[in-house]
Amino acid sequence: MIIHIIDVAGLDDATVLAFYAAIAHIWATTHAEPTTLDSGQPGVRLRMYADLDTSS
């Protein structure tokens, strides 16, 4: 198993959670962490972990 950390940035929670749902449909992922706001930066961020190894 090869776990990758994927950081996603988007305009709002709905956008990054839709991306998460699309990835989770294709690859094994952990549950989505809560989205975060960076002070002074637009949009939100989400960190997810996915197993991208398709060889097994």
Short mmCIF file of C-alpha atoms in Angstrom, two decimals:
data_model
loop_
_atom_site.label_atom_id
_atom_site.label_comp_id
_atom_site.label_asym_id
_atom_site.label_seq_id
_atom_site.Cartn_x
_atom_site.Cartn_y
_atom_site.Cartn_z
CA MET A 1 0.00 0.00 0.00
CA ILE A 2 1.34 3.42 -0.95
CA ILE A 3 -0.36 6.29 0.85
CA HIS A 4 -0.20 9.76 -0.66
CA ILE A 5 -1.08 13.04 1.00
CA ILE A 6 -3.24 15.24 -1.23
CA ASP A 7 -3.77 18.88 -0.33
CA VAL A 8 -6.76 20.45 -2.05
CA ALA A 9 -7.56 24.17 -2.24
CA GLY A 10 -10.88 25.57 -3.42
CA LEU A 11 -13.25 28.48 -3.15
CA ASP A 12 -15.54 26.85 -0.58
CA ASP A 13 -16.31 23.68 1.38
CA ALA A 14 -18.67 22.36 -1.30
CA THR A 15 -15.94 22.56 -3.96
CA VAL A 16 -13.22 20.74 -2.04
CA LEU A 17 -15.64 18.14 -0.66
CA ALA A 18 -16.91 17.42 -4.20
CA PHE A 19 -13.30 16.84 -5.27
CA TYR A 20 -12.79 14.57 -2.26
CA ALA A 21 -15.92 12.58 -3.16
CA ALA A 22 -14.70 12.10 -6.73
CA ILE A 23 -11.29 10.86 -5.56
CA ALA A 24 -12.84 8.62 -2.89
CA HIS A 25 -14.94 7.00 -5.59
CA ILE A 26 -11.81 6.00 -7.55
CA TRP A 27 -9.19 5.30 -4.86
CA ALA A 28 -9.25 4.13 -1.25
CA THR A 29 -9.15 7.21 0.97
CA THR A 30 -9.40 8.09 4.62
CA HIS A 31 -12.31 10.18 5.84
CA ALA A 32 -12.04 13.81 4.84
CA GLU A 33 -10.49 16.01 7.48
CA PRO A 34 -12.28 19.24 8.33
CA THR A 35 -11.60 22.04 5.87
CA THR A 36 -9.38 24.86 7.07
CA LEU A 37 -9.13 28.58 6.40
CA ASP A 38 -5.73 30.27 6.12
CA SER A 39 -5.81 33.76 7.60
CA GLY A 40 -5.58 36.38 4.88
CA GLN A 41 -5.95 33.80 2.08
CA PRO A 42 -9.09 33.26 -0.02
CA GLY A 43 -10.84 29.89 -0.06
CA VAL A 44 -10.48 26.75 2.02
CA ARG A 45 -8.07 23.82 2.17
CA LEU A 46 -8.56 20.10 2.71
CA ARG A 47 -5.96 17.39 3.35
CA MET A 48 -6.77 13.84 2.34
CA TYR A 49 -4.85 10.57 2.27
CA ALA A 50 -5.28 8.13 -0.61
CA ASP A 51 -3.91 4.75 -1.62
CA LEU A 52 -3.00 5.35 -5.28
CA ASP A 53 -1.38 1.93 -5.81
CA THR A 54 -3.51 0.27 -8.51
CA SER A 55 -1.24 -2.77 -8.93
CA SER A 56 -3.05 -4.93 -6.37
#
